[in-house]
């Protein structure tokens, strides 16, 4: 068994976007291995509730945010699907071909409903669950836009394009709700330093969504060609064998002009 005096260190690079609270189940699991040499799942759930006051199933379910059905994860590293889909640029659509056929909008909408239910239950981690419900709702909205806008523009379906633009503006409003929830959660468990990064990223997201919606309206008036949406999409983070690379840095997700 590992020494109970060994260290466990959760990394928080590229913006420290994940809450420290989500590391609690891993720390509890580590403790079980350190002191007993193994673990039993039902006993671990009991220990997690006893030590941290949380529902292990709710915390373990957060892994689904990064495991969209059909997205093959790489070995020995991770692909942060939630981060990639959240920050994917509204018009460049770098991940469009990678995510074709995944039905991510529907998937995250179900997660939003599930974690919204957990949030309504309240409890010690109600704020955390509410944050994840809002995160899933915004990702779902972003995915609905990307799953439909290029086809609508290429087929000249102005009605559909305008409907998607309207939905994107609602997602922009939901992004502001997410930012405020994220700020409250951050301040509850962290020092204030560093949240300027999150503020900047979500503010950029909101601005780009507003620009995308405005340009769709201009396109319906014949004043904008929406050149970005006519580009032939290429694989950006998906290998030939279907495995997704770990393109997890904000700069690589948000724009092709990262450097």
mmCIF file of C-alpha atoms in Angstrom:
data_model
loop_
_atom_site.group_PDB
_atom_site.id
_atom_site.type_symbol
_atom_site.label_atom_id
_atom_site.label_comp_id
_atom_site.label_asym_id
_atom_site.label_seq_id
_atom_site.Cartn_x
_atom_site.Cartn_y
_atom_site.Cartn_z
ATOM 1 C CA UNK A 1 0.000 0.000 0.000
ATOM 2 C CA UNK A 2 1.089 3.562 -0.586
ATOM 3 C CA UNK A 3 2.402 5.498 2.369
ATOM 4 C CA UNK A 4 -0.358 7.553 4.035
ATOM 5 C CA UNK A 5 2.197 10.356 4.260
ATOM 6 C CA UNK A 6 2.693 10.605 0.498
ATOM 7 C CA UNK A 7 1.414 13.715 -1.265
ATOM 8 C CA UNK A 8 -1.484 14.057 -3.686
ATOM 9 C CA UNK A 9 -1.410 17.141 -5.876
ATOM 10 C CA UNK A 10 -4.262 18.272 -8.163
ATOM 11 C CA UNK A 11 -2.922 20.343 -11.069
ATOM 12 C CA UNK A 12 -4.693 23.551 -12.084
ATOM 13 C CA UNK A 13 -3.057 24.776 -15.274
ATOM 14 C CA UNK A 14 -4.473 26.932 -18.099
ATOM 15 C CA UNK A 15 -6.816 29.023 -16.010
ATOM 16 C CA UNK A 16 -7.562 26.700 -13.068
ATOM 17 C CA UNK A 17 -11.064 26.302 -14.490
ATOM 18 C CA UNK A 18 -11.997 23.207 -12.493
ATOM 19 C CA UNK A 19 -13.216 23.645 -8.918
ATOM 20 C CA UNK A 20 -11.047 22.264 -6.134
ATOM 21 C CA UNK A 21 -14.173 20.668 -4.707
ATOM 22 C CA UNK A 22 -14.271 18.145 -7.555
ATOM 23 C CA UNK A 23 -10.979 16.637 -6.329
ATOM 24 C CA UNK A 24 -12.549 15.464 -3.056
ATOM 25 C CA UNK A 25 -13.634 12.002 -4.301
ATOM 26 C CA UNK A 26 -10.128 11.345 -5.643
ATOM 27 C CA UNK A 27 -8.597 12.346 -2.322
ATOM 28 C CA UNK A 28 -11.016 10.054 -0.511
ATOM 29 C CA UNK A 29 -10.172 7.186 -2.874
ATOM 30 C CA UNK A 30 -6.463 7.806 -2.376
ATOM 31 C CA UNK A 31 -6.939 7.667 1.367
ATOM 32 C CA UNK A 32 -8.692 4.306 1.122
ATOM 33 C CA UNK A 33 -5.834 2.863 -0.920
ATOM 34 C CA UNK A 34 -3.253 4.382 1.420
ATOM 35 C CA UNK A 35 -4.786 2.965 4.574
ATOM 36 C CA UNK A 36 -6.338 -0.313 3.363
ATOM 37 C CA UNK A 37 -4.550 -1.170 0.103
ATOM 38 C CA UNK A 38 -7.792 -1.148 -1.902
ATOM 39 C CA UNK A 39 -11.399 -0.008 -1.844
ATOM 40 C CA UNK A 40 -14.988 -1.170 -2.121
ATOM 41 C CA UNK A 41 -17.259 1.081 -4.153
ATOM 42 C CA UNK A 42 -20.210 1.061 -1.758
ATOM 43 C CA UNK A 43 -17.879 1.586 1.223
ATOM 44 C CA UNK A 44 -16.143 4.431 -0.627
ATOM 45 C CA UNK A 45 -19.502 6.135 -1.166
ATOM 46 C CA UNK A 46 -20.203 5.788 2.545
ATOM 47 C CA UNK A 47 -16.775 7.155 3.468
ATOM 48 C CA UNK A 48 -17.162 10.070 1.050
ATOM 49 C CA UNK A 49 -20.477 11.041 2.616
ATOM 50 C CA UNK A 50 -19.035 10.678 6.097
ATOM 51 C CA UNK A 51 -15.817 12.612 5.428
ATOM 52 C CA UNK A 52 -16.968 15.192 2.878
ATOM 53 C CA UNK A 53 -20.760 15.257 3.146
ATOM 54 C CA UNK A 54 -21.303 14.564 -0.556
ATOM 55 C CA UNK A 55 -23.026 12.101 -2.862
ATOM 56 C CA UNK A 56 -20.280 10.160 -4.633
ATOM 57 C CA UNK A 57 -22.495 9.332 -7.625
ATOM 58 C CA UNK A 58 -23.119 13.014 -8.325
ATOM 59 C CA UNK A 59 -19.408 13.781 -8.222
ATOM 60 C CA UNK A 60 -18.409 10.708 -10.242
ATOM 61 C CA UNK A 61 -20.996 11.648 -12.868
ATOM 62 C CA UNK A 62 -19.069 14.825 -13.617
ATOM 63 C CA UNK A 63 -16.690 12.657 -15.672
ATOM 64 C CA UNK A 64 -19.455 12.473 -18.278
ATOM 65 C CA UNK A 65 -18.897 16.129 -19.114
ATOM 66 C CA UNK A 66 -15.706 15.030 -20.881
ATOM 67 C CA UNK A 67 -16.918 11.711 -22.288
ATOM 68 C CA UNK A 68 -19.417 12.465 -25.037
ATOM 69 C CA UNK A 69 -20.748 9.201 -26.562
ATOM 70 C CA UNK A 70 -18.768 8.436 -29.717
ATOM 71 C CA UNK A 71 -15.732 10.470 -28.663
ATOM 72 C CA UNK A 72 -12.804 8.099 -28.176
ATOM 73 C CA UNK A 73 -10.450 9.272 -25.467
ATOM 74 C CA UNK A 74 -6.662 9.015 -25.929
ATOM 75 C CA UNK A 75 -4.589 6.769 -23.694
ATOM 76 C CA UNK A 76 -2.247 8.261 -21.078
ATOM 77 C CA UNK A 77 -3.772 11.723 -21.490
ATOM 78 C CA UNK A 78 -7.161 13.411 -21.579
ATOM 79 C CA UNK A 79 -9.389 15.212 -24.033
ATOM 80 C CA UNK A 80 -11.410 17.858 -22.229
ATOM 81 C CA UNK A 81 -14.549 17.711 -24.351
ATOM 82 C CA UNK A 82 -16.454 20.151 -22.154
ATOM 83 C CA UNK A 83 -13.729 22.780 -22.441
ATOM 84 C CA UNK A 84 -13.338 22.331 -26.192
ATOM 85 C CA UNK A 85 -17.084 22.543 -26.857
ATOM 86 C CA UNK A 86 -17.555 25.469 -24.494
ATOM 87 C CA UNK A 87 -14.841 27.659 -25.992
ATOM 88 C CA UNK A 88 -15.132 26.611 -29.646
ATOM 89 C CA UNK A 89 -15.213 29.838 -31.651
ATOM 90 C CA UNK A 90 -18.667 30.630 -33.029
ATOM 91 C CA UNK A 91 -17.703 31.254 -36.663
ATOM 92 C CA UNK A 92 -14.355 29.548 -37.301
ATOM 93 C CA UNK A 93 -15.770 26.126 -36.278
ATOM 94 C CA UNK A 94 -12.387 24.476 -35.837
ATOM 95 C CA UNK A 95 -13.978 21.364 -34.320
ATOM 96 C CA UNK A 96 -16.909 20.968 -36.711
ATOM 97 C CA UNK A 97 -15.612 17.903 -38.552
ATOM 98 C CA UNK A 98 -14.258 16.324 -35.377
ATOM 99 C CA UNK A 99 -17.660 16.485 -33.675
ATOM 100 C CA UNK A 100 -19.837 15.493 -36.642
ATOM 101 C CA UNK A 101 -22.482 12.975 -35.618
ATOM 102 C CA UNK A 102 -21.864 13.170 -31.864
ATOM 103 C CA UNK A 103 -25.252 14.739 -30.984
ATOM 104 C CA UNK A 104 -23.498 16.714 -28.277
ATOM 105 C CA UNK A 105 -26.286 19.309 -27.916
ATOM 106 C CA UNK A 106 -28.779 16.642 -26.881
ATOM 107 C CA UNK A 107 -26.247 14.963 -24.597
ATOM 108 C CA UNK A 108 -25.404 18.131 -22.652
ATOM 109 C CA UNK A 109 -29.054 19.149 -22.435
ATOM 110 C CA UNK A 110 -29.698 15.922 -20.516
ATOM 111 C CA UNK A 111 -26.747 16.659 -18.229
ATOM 112 C CA UNK A 112 -28.130 20.159 -17.619
ATOM 113 C CA UNK A 113 -31.454 18.697 -16.512
ATOM 114 C CA UNK A 114 -29.787 16.082 -14.304
ATOM 115 C CA UNK A 115 -27.466 18.497 -12.515
ATOM 116 C CA UNK A 116 -30.197 21.087 -12.279
ATOM 117 C CA UNK A 117 -32.122 18.512 -10.283
ATOM 118 C CA UNK A 118 -29.163 17.964 -7.977
ATOM 119 C CA UNK A 119 -28.884 21.723 -7.498
ATOM 120 C CA UNK A 120 -32.544 21.954 -6.495
ATOM 121 C CA UNK A 121 -31.908 19.333 -3.810
ATOM 122 C CA UNK A 122 -29.536 21.842 -2.207
ATOM 123 C CA UNK A 123 -27.173 20.571 0.429
ATOM 124 C CA UNK A 124 -23.502 21.247 0.967
ATOM 125 C CA UNK A 125 -22.661 21.089 -2.752
ATOM 126 C CA UNK A 126 -25.798 22.643 -4.214
ATOM 127 C CA UNK A 127 -23.809 25.627 -5.510
ATOM 128 C CA UNK A 128 -21.355 23.328 -7.275
ATOM 129 C CA UNK A 129 -24.134 21.313 -8.899
ATOM 130 C CA UNK A 130 -25.875 24.515 -10.027
ATOM 131 C CA UNK A 131 -22.650 25.645 -11.686
ATOM 132 C CA UNK A 132 -22.399 22.387 -13.622
ATOM 133 C CA UNK A 133 -26.051 22.588 -14.656
ATOM 134 C CA UNK A 134 -25.412 26.048 -16.098
ATOM 135 C CA UNK A 135 -22.199 24.877 -17.762
ATOM 136 C CA UNK A 136 -24.008 21.988 -19.477
ATOM 137 C CA UNK A 137 -26.785 24.332 -20.634
ATOM 138 C CA UNK A 138 -24.305 26.718 -22.279
ATOM 139 C CA UNK A 139 -22.372 23.902 -23.941
ATOM 140 C CA UNK A 140 -25.623 22.473 -25.281
ATOM 141 C CA UNK A 141 -26.553 25.834 -26.755
ATOM 142 C CA UNK A 142 -23.140 26.253 -28.368
ATOM 143 C CA UNK A 143 -23.402 22.750 -29.841
ATOM 144 C CA UNK A 144 -26.887 23.389 -31.280
ATOM 145 C CA UNK A 145 -25.441 26.392 -33.104
ATOM 146 C CA UNK A 146 -22.481 24.478 -34.510
ATOM 147 C CA UNK A 147 -24.568 21.458 -35.458
ATOM 148 C CA UNK A 148 -26.814 23.555 -37.687
ATOM 149 C CA UNK A 149 -25.482 26.927 -38.786
ATOM 150 C CA UNK A 150 -23.102 25.893 -41.569
ATOM 151 C CA UNK A 151 -25.721 23.723 -43.264
ATOM 152 C CA UNK A 152 -28.343 26.474 -42.965
ATOM 153 C CA UNK A 153 -26.056 29.025 -44.605
ATOM 154 C CA UNK A 154 -24.819 26.700 -47.354
ATOM 155 C CA UNK A 155 -28.382 25.721 -48.300
ATOM 156 C CA UNK A 156 -29.589 29.320 -48.146
ATOM 157 C CA UNK A 157 -32.068 28.542 -45.369
ATOM 158 C CA UNK A 158 -32.375 32.029 -43.933
ATOM 159 C CA UNK A 159 -35.262 31.153 -41.623
ATOM 160 C CA UNK A 160 -33.259 28.386 -39.951
ATOM 161 C CA UNK A 161 -30.141 30.562 -39.753
ATOM 162 C CA UNK A 162 -32.073 33.376 -38.066
ATOM 163 C CA UNK A 163 -33.620 30.912 -35.613
ATOM 164 C CA UNK A 164 -30.170 29.593 -34.730
ATOM 165 C CA UNK A 165 -28.882 33.155 -34.325
ATOM 166 C CA UNK A 166 -31.733 33.875 -31.907
ATOM 167 C CA UNK A 167 -30.904 30.750 -29.920
ATOM 168 C CA UNK A 168 -27.258 31.766 -29.847
ATOM 169 C CA UNK A 169 -28.176 35.094 -28.282
ATOM 170 C CA UNK A 170 -30.107 33.208 -25.602
ATOM 171 C CA UNK A 171 -26.992 31.109 -25.053
ATOM 172 C CA UNK A 172 -25.070 34.375 -24.692
ATOM 173 C CA UNK A 173 -27.432 35.360 -21.872
ATOM 174 C CA UNK A 174 -26.958 31.927 -20.291
ATOM 175 C CA UNK A 175 -23.199 32.430 -20.559
ATOM 176 C CA UNK A 176 -23.514 35.552 -18.442
ATOM 177 C CA UNK A 177 -25.457 33.531 -15.863
ATOM 178 C CA UNK A 178 -22.672 30.944 -15.982
ATOM 179 C CA UNK A 179 -20.026 33.638 -15.454
ATOM 180 C CA UNK A 180 -21.763 34.920 -12.337
ATOM 181 C CA UNK A 181 -22.220 31.388 -10.989
ATOM 182 C CA UNK A 182 -18.565 30.620 -11.736
ATOM 183 C CA UNK A 183 -17.486 33.794 -9.932
ATOM 184 C CA UNK A 184 -19.516 32.920 -6.834
ATOM 185 C CA UNK A 185 -18.084 29.400 -6.777
ATOM 186 C CA UNK A 186 -14.540 30.682 -7.303
ATOM 187 C CA UNK A 187 -14.769 33.221 -4.484
ATOM 188 C CA UNK A 188 -16.220 30.586 -2.151
ATOM 189 C CA UNK A 189 -13.157 28.321 -2.370
ATOM 190 C CA UNK A 190 -10.275 30.380 -3.840
ATOM 191 C CA UNK A 191 -8.468 33.634 -3.354
ATOM 192 C CA UNK A 192 -9.619 36.189 -5.941
ATOM 193 C CA UNK A 193 -6.418 36.068 -7.985
ATOM 194 C CA UNK A 194 -6.889 34.318 -11.299
ATOM 195 C CA UNK A 195 -10.577 34.845 -11.910
ATOM 196 C CA UNK A 196 -9.676 37.649 -14.299
ATOM 197 C CA UNK A 197 -8.743 34.831 -16.708
ATOM 198 C CA UNK A 198 -12.232 33.294 -16.504
ATOM 199 C CA UNK A 199 -13.892 36.704 -16.797
ATOM 200 C CA UNK A 200 -11.848 37.386 -19.928
ATOM 201 C CA UNK A 201 -12.597 34.065 -21.567
ATOM 202 C CA UNK A 202 -16.340 34.190 -20.982
ATOM 203 C CA UNK A 203 -16.487 37.864 -21.966
ATOM 204 C CA UNK A 204 -14.731 36.959 -25.216
ATOM 205 C CA UNK A 205 -17.244 34.149 -25.737
ATOM 206 C CA UNK A 206 -20.187 36.479 -25.265
ATOM 207 C CA UNK A 207 -18.737 39.032 -27.684
ATOM 208 C CA UNK A 208 -18.124 36.404 -30.363
ATOM 209 C CA UNK A 209 -21.648 35.029 -30.042
ATOM 210 C CA UNK A 210 -23.099 38.511 -30.443
ATOM 211 C CA UNK A 211 -20.908 39.088 -33.493
ATOM 212 C CA UNK A 212 -21.923 35.746 -35.023
ATOM 213 C CA UNK A 213 -25.636 36.480 -34.582
ATOM 214 C CA UNK A 214 -25.245 39.997 -35.997
ATOM 215 C CA UNK A 215 -23.409 38.711 -39.044
ATOM 216 C CA UNK A 216 -26.105 36.127 -39.724
ATOM 217 C CA UNK A 217 -28.638 38.961 -39.782
ATOM 218 C CA UNK A 218 -26.407 40.860 -42.196
ATOM 219 C CA UNK A 219 -26.111 37.720 -44.339
ATOM 220 C CA UNK A 220 -29.903 37.511 -44.693
ATOM 221 C CA UNK A 221 -29.792 41.076 -46.030
ATOM 222 C CA UNK A 222 -27.107 40.206 -48.544
ATOM 223 C CA UNK A 223 -24.453 42.309 -46.798
ATOM 224 C CA UNK A 224 -22.164 39.564 -45.448
ATOM 225 C CA UNK A 225 -20.841 36.434 -47.130
ATOM 226 C CA UNK A 226 -20.042 34.594 -43.870
ATOM 227 C CA UNK A 227 -16.856 33.313 -45.481
ATOM 228 C CA UNK A 228 -15.806 31.318 -42.407
ATOM 229 C CA UNK A 229 -18.854 29.044 -42.634
ATOM 230 C CA UNK A 230 -18.109 28.152 -46.264
ATOM 231 C CA UNK A 231 -14.644 26.802 -45.510
ATOM 232 C CA UNK A 232 -14.266 23.030 -45.928
ATOM 233 C CA UNK A 233 -13.839 21.696 -42.367
ATOM 234 C CA UNK A 234 -10.758 19.622 -41.583
ATOM 235 C CA UNK A 235 -9.976 17.389 -38.652
ATOM 236 C CA UNK A 236 -8.410 19.486 -35.924
ATOM 237 C CA UNK A 237 -8.109 17.215 -32.916
ATOM 238 C CA UNK A 238 -9.347 13.864 -34.193
ATOM 239 C CA UNK A 239 -6.864 11.255 -35.486
ATOM 240 C CA UNK A 240 -7.519 8.807 -38.327
ATOM 241 C CA UNK A 241 -8.277 6.050 -35.823
ATOM 242 C CA UNK A 242 -11.058 8.154 -34.304
ATOM 243 C CA UNK A 243 -9.178 9.065 -31.134
ATOM 244 C CA UNK A 244 -9.308 12.696 -30.055
ATOM 245 C CA UNK A 245 -6.064 14.457 -29.216
ATOM 246 C CA UNK A 246 -5.800 16.405 -25.995
ATOM 247 C CA UNK A 247 -6.251 19.899 -27.452
ATOM 248 C CA UNK A 248 -7.008 21.330 -24.023
ATOM 249 C CA UNK A 249 -5.382 24.772 -24.016
ATOM 250 C CA UNK A 250 -7.766 27.695 -24.423
ATOM 251 C CA UNK A 251 -5.625 29.337 -27.108
ATOM 252 C CA UNK A 252 -5.723 26.245 -29.298
ATOM 253 C CA UNK A 253 -9.496 25.852 -28.953
ATOM 254 C CA UNK A 254 -10.533 29.462 -29.415
ATOM 255 C CA UNK A 255 -8.687 30.393 -32.592
ATOM 256 C CA UNK A 256 -6.415 29.128 -35.338
ATOM 257 C CA UNK A 257 -4.213 32.176 -34.674
ATOM 258 C CA UNK A 258 -2.987 31.069 -31.245
ATOM 259 C CA UNK A 259 0.599 32.225 -31.730
#
